[in-house]
XYZ file of C-alpha atoms in Angstrom:
735
model
C -18.600 5.907 3.429
C -16.533 7.135 6.357
C -17.722 10.442 7.808
C -15.848 11.630 10.853
C -15.772 14.602 13.174
C -14.198 17.752 11.895
C -13.779 18.760 8.257
C -13.429 15.918 5.789
C -10.530 15.794 3.372
C -12.498 17.503 0.645
C -11.812 18.143 -3.036
C -10.979 21.690 -1.951
C -8.011 20.521 0.155
C -7.045 18.072 -2.582
C -6.893 20.958 -5.043
C -4.783 22.940 -2.566
C -2.375 20.024 -2.441
C -2.300 19.814 -6.225
C -1.837 23.564 -6.495
C 0.971 23.759 -3.950
C 4.185 24.782 -5.646
C 2.690 25.528 -9.079
C 4.920 28.562 -9.185
C 7.983 26.360 -8.877
C 10.468 27.156 -11.576
C 10.886 24.759 -14.487
C 13.597 22.178 -13.738
C 16.958 23.353 -15.000
C 17.904 20.072 -16.582
C 15.522 20.070 -19.539
C 17.938 17.781 -21.383
C 19.103 15.759 -18.378
C 18.472 12.459 -20.093
C 14.938 11.638 -18.968
C 12.982 12.988 -21.935
C 13.103 11.896 -25.575
C 12.496 14.007 -28.689
C 14.263 17.027 -27.164
C 14.026 19.947 -29.619
C 17.333 20.813 -31.192
C 19.093 17.705 -29.939
C 19.119 16.126 -33.402
C 16.476 13.428 -32.885
C 13.140 15.239 -32.987
C 12.815 14.630 -36.755
C 11.811 10.998 -36.208
C 8.113 10.289 -36.858
C 7.665 8.964 -33.314
C 8.375 12.526 -32.133
C 5.554 13.955 -34.254
C 2.774 14.787 -31.785
C 0.223 15.206 -34.593
C 0.392 11.491 -35.399
C -1.888 8.982 -33.635
C -0.200 7.662 -30.516
C -0.272 4.033 -31.676
C 1.439 4.985 -34.948
C 4.173 6.827 -33.055
C 4.816 3.810 -30.844
C 4.919 1.420 -33.807
C 7.345 3.735 -35.608
C 9.699 3.690 -32.640
C 9.513 -0.109 -32.357
C 10.321 -0.472 -36.050
C 13.610 1.366 -35.497
C 14.812 -0.807 -32.608
C 17.107 -3.728 -33.529
C 15.756 -7.123 -32.474
C 18.843 -7.865 -30.415
C 18.194 -4.817 -28.223
C 14.550 -5.529 -27.490
C 14.935 -8.027 -24.601
C 16.915 -5.414 -22.694
C 14.012 -2.960 -23.051
C 11.736 -5.611 -21.513
C 14.082 -5.996 -18.541
C 12.862 -3.878 -15.630
C 16.150 -2.308 -14.639
C 18.141 -3.074 -17.739
C 20.987 -5.544 -17.810
C 23.937 -3.185 -17.966
C 25.101 -1.572 -14.749
C 25.563 1.887 -16.200
C 23.647 5.117 -16.647
C 22.559 4.246 -20.183
C 21.677 0.626 -19.590
C 18.283 0.919 -21.323
C 19.008 3.908 -23.521
C 18.698 4.010 -27.316
C 21.316 6.692 -28.018
C 20.997 6.469 -31.793
C 17.325 7.462 -31.434
C 17.769 9.964 -28.644
C 15.750 7.812 -26.233
C 17.063 7.889 -22.656
C 17.287 5.012 -20.226
C 14.184 4.133 -18.251
C 13.906 2.310 -14.939
C 10.876 0.112 -14.246
C 10.286 -0.367 -10.545
C 9.892 2.832 -8.538
C 8.106 1.476 -5.471
C 5.176 3.424 -4.030
C 3.557 1.697 -1.043
C 2.799 4.638 1.245
C 5.437 7.079 0.002
C 7.736 7.651 -2.942
C 9.949 4.835 -1.770
C 12.928 5.304 -4.090
C 13.251 9.002 -3.318
C 16.071 10.829 -1.630
C 15.589 14.041 0.310
C 16.214 17.275 -1.540
C 19.214 19.409 -0.670
C 16.991 21.847 1.200
C 15.858 19.001 3.474
C 12.514 18.063 1.910
C 11.742 14.340 2.073
C 8.924 12.284 0.625
C 5.769 12.269 2.715
C 5.558 8.963 4.588
C 1.891 8.173 5.102
C 0.377 5.441 7.307
C 0.579 1.801 6.220
C -1.849 -0.118 4.002
C -4.128 -1.401 6.796
C -4.350 2.178 8.059
C -5.607 3.335 4.666
C -8.359 0.717 4.794
C -9.184 1.536 8.418
C -10.132 5.102 7.460
C -12.994 3.829 5.272
C -12.508 7.225 3.623
C -12.026 7.207 -0.129
C -11.366 10.946 -0.244
C -8.419 10.600 2.115
C -7.136 7.495 0.300
C -7.163 9.268 -3.047
C -5.642 12.439 -1.612
C -2.739 10.488 -0.108
C -2.110 8.737 -3.418
C -2.192 12.095 -5.188
C 0.569 13.380 -2.926
C 2.679 10.265 -3.542
C 2.197 10.651 -7.292
C 2.965 14.349 -7.283
C 6.086 13.934 -5.172
C 7.285 11.048 -7.352
C 6.994 13.312 -10.403
C 8.878 16.070 -8.612
C 11.684 13.700 -7.582
C 11.813 12.365 -11.144
C 12.245 15.884 -12.474
C 14.989 16.581 -9.953
C 16.766 13.300 -10.642
C 16.775 12.883 -6.896
C 16.348 9.148 -6.408
C 18.357 6.799 -4.225
C 20.465 5.738 -7.205
C 21.332 9.435 -7.696
C 19.599 9.440 -11.058
C 22.106 7.081 -12.668
C 19.498 4.805 -14.183
C 16.599 7.103 -15.008
C 14.248 6.019 -12.207
C 10.849 5.691 -13.782
C 7.315 6.953 -13.340
C 5.694 3.552 -12.931
C 4.890 3.142 -9.244
C 5.025 -0.477 -8.107
C 2.127 -0.370 -5.677
C -0.263 -0.572 -4.020
C -0.405 -4.111 -2.642
C -3.940 -5.302 -3.407
C -3.596 -8.805 -1.981
C -6.418 -9.711 0.347
C -5.962 -10.417 4.073
C -6.502 -14.189 3.929
C -4.325 -15.222 6.843
C -3.091 -13.015 9.719
C 0.351 -14.624 9.625
C 1.186 -13.270 6.165
C 4.374 -11.234 6.393
C 3.264 -8.378 4.156
C 0.116 -7.211 5.910
C 1.894 -3.958 6.647
C 1.777 -3.276 2.907
C -1.683 -4.733 2.297
C -4.975 -3.530 3.591
C -8.081 -5.487 4.398
C -9.884 -8.821 4.303
C -12.854 -7.356 2.419
C -12.574 -7.560 -1.390
C -14.813 -4.567 -2.014
C -12.943 -2.317 0.413
C -9.640 -3.461 -1.034
C -10.970 -2.661 -4.493
C -11.962 0.820 -3.372
C -8.475 1.341 -1.961
C -7.065 0.214 -5.316
C -9.326 2.600 -7.220
C -8.373 5.486 -4.935
C -4.674 4.681 -5.296
C -4.994 4.434 -9.060
C -6.894 7.662 -9.572
C -4.749 9.554 -7.090
C -1.467 8.479 -8.659
C -2.474 8.636 -12.300
C -4.850 11.592 -12.526
C -3.372 15.037 -11.968
C -4.047 18.495 -13.329
C -3.006 17.664 -16.904
C -5.564 15.251 -18.317
C -3.539 14.755 -21.495
C -0.967 12.697 -19.645
C -0.673 10.222 -16.828
C 0.951 11.735 -13.750
C 2.439 8.437 -12.509
C 1.438 4.940 -13.629
C 0.110 2.635 -10.931
C 1.202 -1.014 -10.819
C -1.275 -3.065 -8.765
C 0.441 -5.996 -7.106
C 0.656 -8.952 -6.736
C -1.714 -10.764 -9.142
C -2.824 -13.079 -7.691
C -3.513 -15.058 -4.478
C -0.118 -13.949 -3.180
C -0.384 -14.252 0.594
C 2.325 -16.715 1.568
C 5.940 -15.637 1.959
C 7.744 -18.386 3.849
C 8.478 -18.996 7.485
C 5.192 -20.358 8.792
C 5.082 -22.856 5.903
C 8.834 -23.397 5.585
C 8.744 -26.627 7.584
C 6.488 -28.033 4.862
C 8.934 -26.980 2.140
C 7.008 -24.009 0.787
C 7.757 -20.364 0.233
C 6.458 -17.729 -2.164
C 8.709 -18.967 -4.981
C 7.415 -22.539 -5.179
C 3.934 -22.560 -3.647
C 0.793 -23.290 -5.653
C -2.473 -22.021 -4.178
C -5.426 -24.307 -4.833
C -8.481 -22.064 -5.242
C -11.884 -22.680 -6.792
C -13.040 -20.573 -9.721
C -15.800 -19.215 -7.510
C -13.402 -17.933 -4.858
C -11.044 -16.498 -7.440
C -13.911 -14.461 -8.869
C -15.582 -13.676 -5.548
C -12.620 -13.055 -3.259
C -9.193 -12.885 -4.883
C -9.844 -10.943 -8.109
C -12.270 -8.125 -7.194
C -9.608 -5.686 -5.945
C -7.635 -6.030 -9.191
C -10.784 -5.904 -11.273
C -11.995 -2.717 -9.596
C -8.597 -1.050 -9.951
C -8.580 -1.832 -13.669
C -12.244 -1.334 -14.588
C -13.099 1.577 -12.321
C -9.693 3.127 -11.738
C -8.205 2.496 -15.208
C -4.997 1.127 -13.720
C -2.138 1.122 -16.203
C -0.035 -1.564 -14.583
C -0.239 -4.944 -12.863
C 2.486 -7.095 -11.294
C 2.225 -10.875 -11.532
C 3.357 -12.795 -8.474
C 5.894 -15.523 -7.696
C 3.387 -18.213 -6.762
C 1.314 -20.562 -8.875
C -2.460 -20.815 -8.809
C -3.899 -24.274 -9.399
C -0.556 -25.518 -10.697
C 0.233 -22.706 -13.164
C 2.829 -20.026 -12.357
C 0.874 -16.776 -12.352
C 3.245 -14.959 -14.712
C 2.673 -17.713 -17.278
C -1.066 -18.035 -16.712
C -3.412 -16.926 -19.545
C -5.598 -15.213 -16.922
C -4.072 -11.801 -17.568
C -4.594 -12.227 -21.280
C -8.257 -12.882 -20.516
C -8.342 -9.882 -18.173
C -7.217 -7.584 -20.960
C -10.342 -8.523 -22.854
C -12.817 -8.953 -19.989
C -11.745 -5.962 -17.880
C -10.579 -3.650 -20.653
C -7.000 -3.613 -19.383
C -4.713 -1.699 -21.777
C -1.631 -1.266 -19.598
C 1.544 -3.208 -18.974
C 2.356 -6.248 -16.810
C 5.608 -6.773 -14.958
C 6.802 -9.831 -13.110
C 7.796 -9.719 -9.489
C 11.571 -9.970 -9.078
C 12.465 -12.664 -11.602
C 9.275 -14.611 -11.035
C 9.721 -15.803 -14.627
C 12.816 -17.684 -13.513
C 10.799 -19.297 -10.716
C 8.524 -20.900 -13.308
C 11.271 -23.316 -14.296
C 13.747 -23.226 -11.418
C 11.278 -23.545 -8.517
C 7.857 -24.539 -9.873
C 9.366 -26.856 -12.541
C 6.431 -25.979 -14.781
C 8.629 -25.799 -17.890
C 12.002 -27.283 -18.706
C 14.022 -24.209 -19.613
C 14.418 -20.481 -19.083
C 13.791 -19.918 -22.794
C 10.423 -21.670 -22.602
C 9.530 -19.849 -19.394
C 10.362 -16.511 -21.020
C 8.215 -17.176 -24.045
C 5.229 -18.546 -22.126
C 5.340 -15.564 -19.784
C 5.409 -13.187 -22.722
C 2.861 -15.026 -24.883
C 0.417 -16.667 -22.460
C 0.913 -14.625 -19.322
C 1.094 -11.306 -21.193
C 4.007 -10.394 -18.935
C 5.617 -7.458 -20.720
C 8.439 -6.668 -18.292
C 10.710 -9.166 -16.559
C 12.015 -7.896 -13.244
C 15.159 -9.962 -13.551
C 17.510 -11.077 -16.304
C 15.629 -14.086 -17.673
C 14.242 -12.220 -20.693
C 17.584 -10.589 -21.354
C 19.460 -13.872 -21.272
C 16.931 -16.272 -22.831
C 14.084 -14.567 -24.715
C 15.710 -14.540 -28.146
C 16.761 -18.133 -27.505
C 13.077 -18.932 -27.026
C 12.179 -17.188 -30.289
C 14.822 -19.220 -32.107
C 13.366 -22.428 -30.598
C 9.869 -21.493 -31.772
C 8.346 -20.995 -28.295
C 7.315 -17.439 -29.215
C 7.888 -14.908 -31.975
C 9.211 -11.397 -32.522
C 5.581 -10.384 -32.891
C 5.054 -11.374 -29.251
C 8.085 -9.298 -28.252
C 6.857 -6.318 -30.252
C 3.446 -6.546 -28.594
C 5.105 -6.337 -25.173
C 7.239 -3.428 -26.356
C 4.115 -1.660 -27.562
C 2.460 -1.976 -24.140
C 5.501 -0.638 -22.308
C 6.532 2.115 -24.712
C 2.959 3.334 -25.099
C 2.899 3.937 -21.354
C 6.044 6.051 -21.572
C 4.385 8.095 -24.312
C 1.264 8.452 -22.141
C 3.484 9.791 -19.364
C 4.568 12.597 -21.695
C 8.157 11.406 -21.985
C 8.215 11.748 -25.791
C 6.440 15.108 -26.100
C 7.670 18.695 -25.704
C 7.766 19.470 -22.017
C 7.309 23.246 -22.077
C 3.515 23.076 -21.725
C 3.394 20.007 -19.478
C 2.621 21.008 -15.864
C 4.080 17.755 -14.539
C 7.532 18.767 -15.756
C 7.280 21.979 -13.736
C 7.142 20.153 -10.396
C 10.188 20.442 -8.176
C 11.422 20.982 -4.623
C 8.469 23.140 -3.658
C 6.081 20.255 -4.329
C 7.747 17.839 -1.904
C 6.898 17.617 1.784
C 4.457 20.528 1.660
C 2.502 21.810 4.649
C -0.693 20.594 2.951
C 0.750 17.091 2.669
C 1.696 17.134 6.356
C -1.848 18.205 7.282
C -3.260 15.390 5.183
C -0.843 12.934 6.789
C -2.136 13.848 10.241
C -5.770 13.557 9.146
C -5.079 10.116 7.665
C -3.363 8.930 10.851
C -6.215 10.237 13.008
C -8.835 8.487 10.884
C -6.918 5.207 10.892
C -6.580 4.642 14.648
C -9.167 2.150 15.907
C -10.528 2.427 19.426
C -11.237 -1.196 20.370
C -12.224 -0.773 24.008
C -12.694 2.153 26.363
C -14.264 1.623 29.798
C -14.479 5.366 30.436
C -10.717 5.961 30.541
C -10.476 8.131 27.419
C -10.222 10.966 26.798
C -7.460 11.772 29.258
C -7.202 15.145 30.931
C -3.945 17.028 30.537
C -1.867 17.821 33.588
C -1.737 14.333 35.101
C 1.102 12.057 36.152
C 1.607 9.749 33.167
C 3.922 6.778 32.706
C 4.614 5.839 29.093
C 5.944 2.288 29.032
C 6.702 -0.540 26.627
C 8.983 -1.228 23.659
C 6.855 0.956 21.354
C 6.282 3.732 23.869
C 9.177 5.721 22.423
C 9.084 4.268 18.905
C 10.200 6.221 15.856
C 11.265 3.780 13.119
C 8.496 1.313 13.984
C 5.823 3.962 13.437
C 6.620 3.804 9.736
C 6.093 0.771 7.527
C 9.481 -0.261 6.153
C 8.762 0.289 2.437
C 9.436 3.993 2.613
C 11.582 6.636 1.046
C 14.205 8.461 3.053
C 12.257 9.780 6.035
C 14.647 12.343 7.527
C 17.189 14.577 5.794
C 20.854 14.011 6.581
C 21.738 14.895 10.133
C 23.135 18.394 10.618
C 26.561 16.906 11.331
C 26.957 15.639 7.772
C 29.595 17.431 5.723
C 28.706 18.625 2.253
C 30.725 15.903 0.589
C 28.951 13.230 2.626
C 25.478 14.646 2.009
C 24.394 12.491 -0.916
C 25.638 9.202 0.525
C 24.046 9.888 3.884
C 20.770 10.920 2.251
C 20.585 7.517 0.616
C 20.539 5.864 4.022
C 16.821 5.345 4.750
C 17.666 4.245 8.278
C 17.547 7.750 9.712
C 14.479 8.388 11.845
C 15.771 11.094 14.192
C 13.156 13.562 12.916
C 10.182 11.283 13.667
C 8.311 12.302 16.803
C 7.742 9.399 19.186
C 4.557 8.627 21.142
C 6.321 9.530 24.386
C 7.381 12.912 23.013
C 3.919 13.718 21.642
C 2.159 12.582 24.837
C 4.582 14.538 27.006
C 3.913 17.735 25.074
C 0.147 17.234 25.039
C 0.055 16.461 28.762
C 1.353 19.968 29.327
C 3.654 21.715 31.757
C 1.342 21.067 34.691
C 1.686 17.315 34.253
C 4.605 14.929 34.495
C 5.341 12.332 31.846
C 8.006 9.662 32.283
C 9.170 6.919 29.957
C 10.497 3.464 30.830
C 10.966 0.853 28.101
C 10.349 -2.154 30.360
C 11.373 -4.743 27.753
C 12.389 -5.071 24.143
C 9.955 -6.335 21.527
C 10.961 -9.946 22.081
C 13.539 -9.923 24.891
C 13.769 -8.909 28.533
C 15.887 -5.988 29.687
C 17.908 -6.151 32.911
C 15.695 -4.646 35.580
C 13.170 -3.616 32.970
C 10.037 -4.956 34.641
C 10.975 -3.490 38.020
C 11.664 -0.055 36.547
C 8.397 -0.088 34.609
C 6.384 -1.128 37.658
C 8.002 1.582 39.757
C 7.072 4.243 37.210
C 3.532 2.867 36.881
C 2.935 2.959 40.646
C 3.742 6.671 40.712
C 1.445 7.466 37.785
C -2.220 8.413 37.583
C -2.492 6.747 34.170
C -0.238 4.292 32.337
C 0.161 4.347 28.533
C 1.636 1.116 27.220
C 3.076 0.790 23.691
C 3.166 -2.836 22.500
C 3.174 -4.754 19.227
C 5.433 -6.253 16.590
C 7.788 -5.014 13.870
C 9.111 -5.646 10.379
C 12.728 -5.575 11.488
C 14.704 -8.661 10.483
C 16.797 -8.910 13.632
C 13.909 -9.819 15.948
C 12.302 -13.140 16.908
C 10.954 -14.532 13.608
C 8.120 -16.449 15.270
C 6.359 -13.181 16.113
C 7.654 -10.627 13.587
C 6.413 -9.951 10.074
C 8.208 -8.827 6.936
C 8.537 -9.500 3.233
C 9.692 -13.086 2.564
C 8.728 -14.146 6.094
C 5.383 -15.122 7.627
C 4.819 -15.247 11.366
C 4.300 -18.530 13.180
C 2.255 -16.906 15.943
C -0.225 -14.044 16.135
C -0.070 -13.325 19.860
C 2.248 -10.822 21.466
C 5.758 -11.996 22.266
C 5.643 -13.490 25.787
C 7.877 -10.820 27.288
C 5.433 -8.084 26.244
C 2.432 -10.029 27.493
C 4.187 -10.505 30.823
C 4.918 -6.780 31.114
C 1.301 -5.947 30.275
C -0.007 -8.421 32.849
C 2.151 -6.867 35.577
C 0.971 -3.355 34.730
C -2.735 -4.225 34.388
C -2.654 -6.036 37.737
C -1.852 -2.730 39.452
C -5.401 -1.617 38.718
C -4.295 1.745 37.345
C -6.150 3.189 34.318
C -4.107 1.828 31.412
C -4.148 2.798 27.748
C -2.582 0.213 25.425
C -1.733 1.064 21.824
C -0.518 -1.546 19.356
C 1.861 -1.141 16.408
C 1.584 -3.882 13.806
C 0.650 -4.692 10.206
C -1.165 -8.000 10.582
C -3.444 -8.492 13.570
C -2.190 -9.123 17.087
C -4.354 -11.231 19.418
C -5.896 -9.047 22.128
C -8.270 -11.332 24.039
C -6.286 -10.825 27.264
C -6.983 -7.080 27.108
C -10.689 -7.213 26.278
C -13.353 -6.467 28.900
C -10.819 -5.186 31.402
C -12.302 -2.423 33.560
C -9.012 -0.554 33.671
C -7.813 -1.014 30.041
C -8.510 1.107 26.957
C -7.160 -0.459 23.757
C -6.114 1.293 20.544
C -5.062 -0.391 17.306
C -2.597 1.956 15.581
C -1.137 -0.285 12.809
C 1.989 1.501 11.452
C 0.579 5.046 11.593
C 3.317 6.890 9.705
C 5.243 10.092 10.199
C 2.376 11.804 12.044
C 1.412 8.702 13.994
C 2.634 9.906 17.374
C 0.804 13.222 17.051
C -2.354 11.377 16.030
C -2.091 9.071 19.042
C -1.616 11.945 21.461
C -4.471 13.998 20.021
C -6.812 11.012 20.078
C -5.881 9.895 23.596
C -6.512 13.382 24.994
C -9.694 13.925 22.985
C -8.290 16.807 20.945
C -9.345 14.791 17.898
C -12.167 12.268 17.561
C -11.763 10.792 14.084
C -11.415 7.071 14.822
C -11.310 4.375 12.158
C -12.746 0.867 11.864
C -11.035 -2.530 11.844
C -10.132 -3.493 8.262
C -9.793 -7.154 9.204
C -10.917 -9.691 11.787
C -8.903 -10.108 14.970
C -8.825 -13.807 15.851
C -8.111 -15.624 19.090
C -4.433 -16.364 19.678
C -4.970 -20.126 19.213
C -6.445 -19.614 15.726
C -3.165 -20.646 14.109
C -3.326 -24.090 15.727
C -6.455 -24.965 13.780
C -5.841 -23.207 10.455
C -3.142 -24.106 7.970
C -1.117 -21.337 6.347
C -1.478 -23.270 3.096
C -5.290 -23.201 3.080
C -6.563 -20.611 0.579
C -10.205 -21.635 0.900
C -11.540 -18.703 2.910
C -14.937 -20.376 3.259
C -13.271 -22.424 6.005
C -14.420 -19.850 8.562
C -11.926 -17.214 7.525
C -12.832 -13.505 7.505
C -16.165 -12.019 8.506
C -17.764 -13.108 5.230
C -17.411 -16.787 6.039
C -18.217 -17.041 9.720
C -14.888 -16.377 11.379
C -14.959 -16.538 15.168
C -13.852 -12.992 15.969
C -12.440 -11.427 19.100
C -12.723 -8.089 17.302
C -14.862 -8.219 14.138
C -14.239 -6.562 10.803
C -15.631 -3.021 10.748
C -15.625 -2.631 14.529
C -14.509 0.603 16.129
C -15.587 2.894 18.946
C -15.628 6.660 19.285
C -15.450 9.180 22.096
C -18.976 10.244 21.127
C -22.268 8.519 21.839
C -24.687 7.875 19.004
C -28.377 7.440 18.392
C -29.944 5.748 15.391
C -32.539 7.568 13.316
C -34.116 6.870 9.931
C -33.799 8.912 6.776
C -36.008 8.369 3.748
C -34.463 7.509 0.412
C -36.195 7.126 -2.957
C -36.159 3.332 -2.829
C -35.157 2.413 0.697
C -35.032 3.577 4.289
C -31.637 3.649 5.909
C -30.659 4.061 9.566
C -28.132 6.821 10.096
C -26.094 7.465 13.214
C -26.292 10.982 14.601
C -23.907 12.536 17.090
C -24.862 14.899 19.854
C -24.428 17.918 17.573
C -26.818 16.523 14.975
C -24.172 15.722 12.372
C -24.122 12.309 10.701
C -20.982 10.752 12.117
C -21.065 7.018 11.848
C -20.655 4.393 9.164
C -23.744 2.147 8.879
C -23.520 -1.042 6.863
C -26.754 -2.009 5.093
C -27.465 -4.994 2.889
C -30.660 -5.123 0.814
C -32.210 -8.109 -0.931
C -34.249 -7.162 -3.986
C -37.050 -9.602 -4.744
C -37.007 -8.596 -8.388
C -33.590 -10.222 -8.742
C -33.760 -13.148 -6.313
C -30.406 -14.618 -7.258
C -28.536 -11.358 -6.843
C -27.593 -9.305 -3.864
C -27.630 -5.586 -4.455
C -25.751 -3.170 -2.324
C -27.022 0.194 -1.240
C -24.155 2.605 -0.928
C -24.302 5.900 0.901
C -22.087 8.374 -0.929
C -21.128 11.506 0.933
C -20.869 14.836 -0.815
C -18.011 16.435 1.085
C -18.905 19.855 -0.299
C -22.513 19.991 0.919
C -22.474 17.314 3.617
C -25.550 15.741 2.009
C -25.924 12.034 1.306
C -26.852 10.608 -2.053
C -27.728 7.024 -2.872
C -26.730 4.579 -5.547
C -27.561 0.957 -6.284
C -24.971 -1.382 -7.682
C -25.515 -4.940 -8.837
C -23.067 -7.457 -7.419
C -24.075 -9.964 -10.075
C -22.734 -7.829 -12.905
C -19.685 -6.374 -11.178
C -17.786 -8.497 -8.711
C -16.188 -5.409 -7.182
C -19.368 -4.617 -5.274
C -19.727 -5.759 -1.714
C -20.018 -4.262 1.736
C -19.330 -0.555 2.101
C-alpha cells in the first residue's frame, strides 16, 4: 500500500467530504420528472410503488404493465425519440431515463451551476494507479459519485436536463495497459491486473457506496469488457480498427491478465454495471459472447450490461458474425446478456428477432428486470423525503474538501524518474519555463471531463446556459508557468517561452527559448503529447486513434537537446496518457525528469510544490516505459503479453513498473510479522514511507503463489498483514 509523507487521505477526510453540504436544502423540483411514484401525482397506487413489497416483485409488476412494443425503447441507452420523454412511461408515471452518464475522472456530462460551481476534474486514470493509494482512489470516486447525484438533482447536465441524464456512470476504464500505443491510456490505468482491479474496486465502492446504505449512490459501469486495447491508427494499414478486430488470446491469459480487473470490481466491489466492447475475442463479438452470462454465475454479478456505442450493430456490419441486425440483437440479449444497446439496433430490430425465433419476450423481460431493478436500487421509485441522496445540491459540488483531495491526488501521482541532485529547487532563482506544455491548461486535464470552468464573466445572462455547455473553456485552470512563477517568489524571476508547438516548429522559437535558458539559473521544460485531434496523429493519442510512435515528436526532442546541451540544471516534466520514451533524458547529470501524466485541475500546483520540495508525496510508475524502438519489433495486433510485454513477462524496460524516486533517502529495516518477516523502508524521521513489494512462496501449496499484502491503517499508522491465495482468486497479484 502507498504511504507517503504528510497526512494520508484518511476515512476522516472522506467523511468530511461526504458530510460537506448536508445542510443543503432539498431540491425544489421534487416532481421535476426524474422520480417515479410521486405521492399525490396519481400513480403511487401501483403495486410497484409499494415499498413494503419485495424489490423483485415490484420490478416484475412494473414489467407486466409495459406493452411489448415499448420494451425495446427501454433497452435503448438514450431512447430513440429526440424529445424530453423519449424513454418515459407517462401512463405509469415513470419518467425518462438516460443510460450513459460518463464518469472517467469527473462527472463528465455535468454543466456548471449558476453560482459557478463545476464538477471536480481529478487526474487521469494512469495518475490514479500511480498513487498506489486505495484510500485516495476511493475518495476521488466518492466525490465524483456525490457530485453526479447533486447534478442529477439539479437537472444540470449538458443536455439541460431534457433527457433525464441517469445515475449510471460509464466508467472507469478497466482495460489493461497491453501496448503503449493504445489511444485510450489517458482513461486507463496500469499494466498490472491486480493494481487495475484495486482501482476498479475503489472506483466501484466510492461511486456506489454513500451515507445511505439502503440505496446505491451512483451505479458504476466498468468498461470495456474485454481485451479492448486497439482503437485504429497504428493498425489501420492492416485494415483493423476497434469495430472489426478480433483479439486472439489464450484461456490462460484471459483468466490471468485480461479478466482480473473486471472480476475484482464485480466480486470485491459489487459493481452494478459492465460495458461490453466493440471488438471480438477469439472470433466472437464480445457483446454476443456467453462469457458475461458465465460471469453472472461465477462472479456473482447481478447488475446490468450495456454495449459500447452500437457495438451490437458491429457484430453483423463489421465482424460479419451474424447475417442480420435482428439476429445480432437477439444473440446479444440472449447469449451476451447485453441488457442495454447504446445505439438503435435493439429499437429497430429486436422485436423482428423475436418474431423470427432468435430470442423471446422472456429474454427481453430478463434484460428489463436487470435494468429496472437498478433504477429501483438507486431509489428512483421510492419516496424521496428520507433519502439523503436527494438532498444533495449546489453546496455539494466543487467543495473545498474536494479541491484539497484533488491536490493530494495530483501530488501522489507525479513520478520522479531521475534526479541528479537538482531537486528540490530553492525559491528566488532565475527560472526559464519552456516548452509546449510549460504554460499548458487544457492539456493538464484528460479530455473526458465535465465543464471545467464556469462561463466567462463576459457572458450575458441569456447566453449563460449555452456557454456553460461548452467544455472547451479552460481559462480558470492554473498553468505550470503560473504556479512555478508564484512559488519562485518575488525575489526570483520566472520567464516563459514556448519554443515550439507539440508537433510543429514556431518561427524563431528555438532561438527565443535558448536565449531565455542562457539567462536562467534553472530551466523547467514542459514536454509530452496530447489527446487533441488537430495534432500529428503519429504521436498523439485519443479515443478511436492509436499512436504509431511512442517517442516525443521530433521538434520537441530537438528543443530538449538544444537546452540540455547548455549544461544548465534542467527539470523536464511530461504530460501524457500512454508512456513516452525517455531514454535520451536518462542518466544526464543536468536533467531531473518527472512523469506527470494528465494531472488534472490541480496539476500545476502539484508540480510546483513538488519541484520546490514543499510537498514530497511522489508516486510510482503504473506501467513499463519502453525504448523508443519498441514499436518496430512489436505488433499492435499481438495480444499475447507473454511476448516480453509488461514487467510480468520480461519486458526490457527503460523505466520499470513500480519505479519512482523521492526527495528523501531511505534505509531498509525488518519488522516481524506473525508468519513472515518483511523489509520496510524508513525515512529520516522514522516514519514508514516507502512501498515494498514482497512475493512469498509457500511450500505447503507448491503450485500456488501467495501474496503478502501490507495494509495500512490510516487512523493509527500501524500495519496489519493478510494472506491471499492467487490460486482461488485471480484478482490477487503484486501490491
